[in-house]
Short mmCIF file of C-alpha atoms in Angstrom, two decimals:
data_model
loop_
_atom_site.label_atom_id
_atom_site.label_comp_id
_atom_site.label_asym_id
_atom_site.label_seq_id
_atom_site.Cartn_x
_atom_site.Cartn_y
_atom_site.Cartn_z
CA UNK A 1 0.00 0.00 0.00
CA UNK A 2 2.73 2.42 0.98
CA UNK A 3 4.71 1.53 -2.11
CA UNK A 4 1.76 2.41 -4.36
CA UNK A 5 1.31 5.78 -2.63
CA UNK A 6 5.02 6.55 -2.98
CA UNK A 7 4.97 5.58 -6.66
CA UNK A 8 1.92 7.83 -7.28
CA UNK A 9 3.56 10.78 -5.53
CA UNK A 10 6.79 10.24 -7.47
CA UNK A 11 4.87 10.10 -10.76
CA UNK A 12 3.01 13.36 -10.02
CA UNK A 13 6.28 15.03 -8.99
CA UNK A 14 8.05 13.96 -12.19
CA UNK A 15 5.18 15.14 -14.39
CA UNK A 16 5.05 18.51 -12.60
CA UNK A 17 8.81 18.95 -12.91
CA UNK A 18 8.85 18.10 -16.62
CA UNK A 19 5.93 20.47 -17.33
CA UNK A 20 7.60 23.31 -15.43
CA UNK A 21 10.88 22.76 -17.25
CA UNK A 22 9.13 22.67 -20.61
CA UNK A 23 7.22 25.87 -19.82
CA UNK A 24 10.33 27.74 -18.71
CA UNK A 25 12.49 26.72 -21.65
CA UNK A 26 13.61 29.98 -23.28
CA UNK A 27 13.21 30.39 -27.00
CA UNK A 28 16.16 31.34 -29.18
CA UNK A 29 16.62 35.07 -29.79
CA UNK A 30 16.12 34.57 -33.52
CA UNK A 31 12.65 33.07 -32.97
CA UNK A 32 11.67 35.86 -30.58
CA UNK A 33 12.86 38.50 -33.04
CA UNK A 34 11.02 36.82 -35.92
CA UNK A 35 7.78 36.67 -33.95
CA UNK A 36 8.18 40.25 -32.78
CA UNK A 37 8.78 41.43 -36.34
CA UNK A 38 5.35 40.20 -37.42
CA UNK A 39 3.39 42.28 -34.91
CA UNK A 40 2.38 45.95 -34.99
CA UNK A 41 2.20 46.45 -38.78
CA UNK A 42 0.00 49.55 -38.37
CA UNK A 43 0.99 52.98 -37.09
CA UNK A 44 -1.08 56.06 -36.26
CA UNK A 45 1.13 59.10 -35.81
CA UNK A 46 1.22 62.86 -35.91
CA UNK A 47 3.58 64.65 -38.26
CA UNK A 48 5.15 68.07 -38.53
CA UNK A 49 5.69 69.47 -42.03
CA UNK A 50 5.70 66.35 -44.25
CA UNK A 51 3.06 65.74 -46.96
CA UNK A 52 0.43 67.56 -44.90
CA UNK A 53 2.34 70.81 -45.59
CA UNK A 54 2.00 71.68 -41.92
CA UNK A 55 0.48 69.48 -39.21
CA UNK A 56 -0.89 66.06 -40.12
CA UNK A 57 -2.45 62.85 -38.80
CA UNK A 58 -1.03 59.80 -40.60
CA UNK A 59 -2.14 56.17 -40.90
CA UNK A 60 0.66 53.85 -42.02
CA UNK A 61 0.21 50.13 -42.75
CA UNK A 62 2.44 47.34 -44.10
CA UNK A 63 0.93 45.03 -46.70
CA UNK A 64 3.26 42.28 -45.42
CA UNK A 65 1.63 42.29 -41.94
CA UNK A 66 5.05 43.06 -40.52
CA UNK A 67 6.86 46.24 -39.55
CA UNK A 68 8.97 46.14 -42.71
CA UNK A 69 8.21 45.79 -46.39
CA UNK A 70 5.87 47.51 -48.82
CA UNK A 71 3.00 49.56 -47.46
CA UNK A 72 0.95 52.73 -47.72
CA UNK A 73 0.61 56.06 -45.96
CA UNK A 74 -2.54 58.20 -45.98
CA UNK A 75 -3.66 61.12 -43.88
CA UNK A 76 -5.25 64.49 -43.35
CA UNK A 77 -3.79 67.74 -42.12
CA UNK A 78 -3.72 71.48 -42.46
CA UNK A 79 -1.26 74.11 -43.57
CA UNK A 80 -1.09 77.02 -41.12
CA UNK A 81 -1.97 80.59 -41.98
CA UNK A 82 0.73 82.78 -43.43
CA UNK A 83 1.16 86.27 -44.87
CA UNK A 84 3.21 87.40 -47.82
CA UNK A 85 4.03 90.77 -49.30
CA UNK A 86 5.80 92.02 -52.40
CA UNK A 87 6.27 95.19 -54.41
CA UNK A 88 6.20 95.73 -58.14
CA UNK A 89 9.36 96.82 -59.86
CA UNK A 90 9.51 100.62 -60.15
CA UNK A 91 8.65 101.85 -63.61
CA UNK A 92 11.19 104.02 -65.48
CA UNK A 93 10.53 107.80 -65.47
CA UNK A 94 8.62 109.14 -68.45
CA UNK A 95 10.35 112.51 -68.66
CA UNK A 96 12.48 113.25 -65.62
CA UNK A 97 12.61 112.74 -61.89
CA UNK A 98 12.57 109.57 -59.76
CA UNK A 99 11.01 106.27 -60.88
CA UNK A 100 7.35 105.78 -60.10
CA UNK A 101 6.77 103.07 -57.44
CA UNK A 102 3.60 101.18 -58.29
CA UNK A 103 3.07 100.14 -54.64
CA UNK A 104 3.36 97.19 -52.29
CA UNK A 105 0.95 94.24 -52.22
CA UNK A 106 -0.06 92.07 -49.27
CA UNK A 107 -1.56 88.58 -49.25
CA UNK A 108 -2.99 86.76 -46.23
CA UNK A 109 -3.70 83.04 -46.65
CA UNK A 110 -5.81 81.35 -43.91
CA UNK A 111 -5.45 77.80 -42.58
CA UNK A 112 -5.98 75.29 -45.37
CA UNK A 113 -6.91 71.59 -45.02
CA UNK A 114 -5.01 68.93 -46.93
CA UNK A 115 -5.34 65.24 -47.78
CA UNK A 116 -2.46 63.04 -48.90
CA UNK A 117 -1.50 59.48 -49.69
CA UNK A 118 1.24 57.37 -51.18
CA UNK A 119 3.25 54.16 -51.12
CA UNK A 120 6.32 53.55 -49.00
CA UNK A 121 8.84 50.80 -48.34
CA UNK A 122 10.46 50.12 -44.96
CA UNK A 123 13.68 48.12 -44.72
CA UNK A 124 15.93 47.33 -41.74
CA UNK A 125 15.76 45.71 -38.32
CA UNK A 126 12.06 45.60 -37.37
CA UNK A 127 12.46 46.40 -33.67
CA UNK A 128 15.36 48.84 -34.09
CA UNK A 129 16.46 51.13 -36.91
CA UNK A 130 14.81 51.18 -40.33
CA UNK A 131 14.95 53.25 -43.48
CA UNK A 132 11.78 54.43 -45.20
CA UNK A 133 11.42 55.46 -48.85
CA UNK A 134 8.15 56.74 -50.27
CA UNK A 135 6.33 58.76 -52.90
CA UNK A 136 2.82 60.14 -53.23
CA UNK A 137 0.49 63.09 -53.77
CA UNK A 138 -0.96 65.90 -51.65
CA UNK A 139 -4.09 67.90 -52.38
CA UNK A 140 -4.25 71.25 -50.61
CA UNK A 141 -7.64 72.99 -50.43
CA UNK A 142 -6.30 76.46 -51.19
CA UNK A 143 -3.23 78.33 -52.24
CA UNK A 144 0.32 77.63 -51.10
CA UNK A 145 2.98 80.09 -52.13
CA UNK A 146 5.48 77.98 -50.15
CA UNK A 147 5.36 75.22 -52.75
CA UNK A 148 3.93 76.82 -55.87
CA UNK A 149 4.36 80.15 -57.63
CA UNK A 150 1.15 81.98 -58.38
CA UNK A 151 -2.12 82.18 -56.48
CA UNK A 152 -4.84 79.59 -57.04
CA UNK A 153 -7.83 78.11 -55.24
CA UNK A 154 -6.17 74.69 -54.83
CA UNK A 155 -2.70 73.13 -54.94
CA UNK A 156 -1.72 69.66 -56.17
CA UNK A 157 1.72 68.45 -55.13
CA UNK A 158 3.74 65.32 -55.77
CA UNK A 159 6.41 64.26 -53.29
CA UNK A 160 9.22 61.83 -52.64
CA UNK A 161 10.48 61.08 -49.14
CA UNK A 162 13.36 59.38 -47.33
CA UNK A 163 13.47 58.95 -43.55
CA UNK A 164 15.14 57.20 -40.64
CA UNK A 165 12.53 55.26 -38.69
CA UNK A 166 12.82 53.70 -35.23
CA UNK A 167 10.42 51.17 -33.70
CA UNK A 168 10.37 50.79 -29.93
CA UNK A 169 9.28 47.66 -28.04
CA UNK A 170 6.52 49.55 -26.24
CA UNK A 171 4.45 50.13 -29.37
CA UNK A 172 5.99 53.49 -30.28
CA UNK A 173 7.54 54.73 -33.51
CA UNK A 174 9.41 57.88 -34.44
CA UNK A 175 10.80 59.12 -37.76
CA UNK A 176 13.00 61.93 -39.02
CA UNK A 177 13.42 62.57 -42.71
CA UNK A 178 13.31 64.89 -45.67
CA UNK A 179 11.11 65.35 -48.72
CA UNK A 180 10.99 67.01 -52.09
CA UNK A 181 7.65 68.62 -53.00
CA UNK A 182 6.88 68.98 -56.71
CA UNK A 183 4.37 71.52 -58.04
CA UNK A 184 3.77 72.58 -61.62
CA UNK A 185 6.50 75.22 -61.45
CA UNK A 186 8.65 74.62 -58.37
CA UNK A 187 10.58 71.95 -56.44
CA UNK A 188 10.76 72.65 -52.69
CA UNK A 189 12.65 70.74 -49.97
CA UNK A 190 10.63 69.89 -46.88
CA UNK A 191 11.05 68.11 -43.53
CA UNK A 192 9.13 65.02 -42.43
CA UNK A 193 8.97 64.50 -38.64
CA UNK A 194 6.63 62.10 -36.86
CA UNK A 195 5.88 60.25 -33.63
CA UNK A 196 3.09 57.77 -32.95
CA UNK A 197 1.68 54.44 -31.78
CA UNK A 198 2.02 50.98 -33.37
CA UNK A 199 -0.42 48.09 -33.11
#
């Protein structure tokens, strides 16, 4: 009788020990990194400058369901109010005396909403440093003398971007980069700064 009880206790002890050892067995770093790379393919972040031409809210997603690879970026934003002034060139005198100054002009442009979208590609270490390359279009509901010469009721811009991108383990992402904005008559350099949340 006692032998059976001892054998039962020993069997339960061995099973418990084996289960605990199996549960605590650490996984290789490569497997952990590979699993971690597949999570958080979406990012919602705020941007300064960038394709919003001011302040923007961006949604970024990877088609690969990972943090790296091909994806898309879309968003909304607004360009802040600004004022501009200029003067016409003085006309030559008709007979004698000083040139005639035709006057100085002032232009005040209010806040203007914008929508934008494009494709981008992220390459690098998923949970550390990455490089991002992208291109797309921005539609600005109003004039923008920053990026286009001449006043109009709307502005259509193309852009290309390159940025350094860092993913943190606590669901955060930050990026710092530069852009070129293309209008019908001007090419303008621009910054692209962002910080947001991954999931």
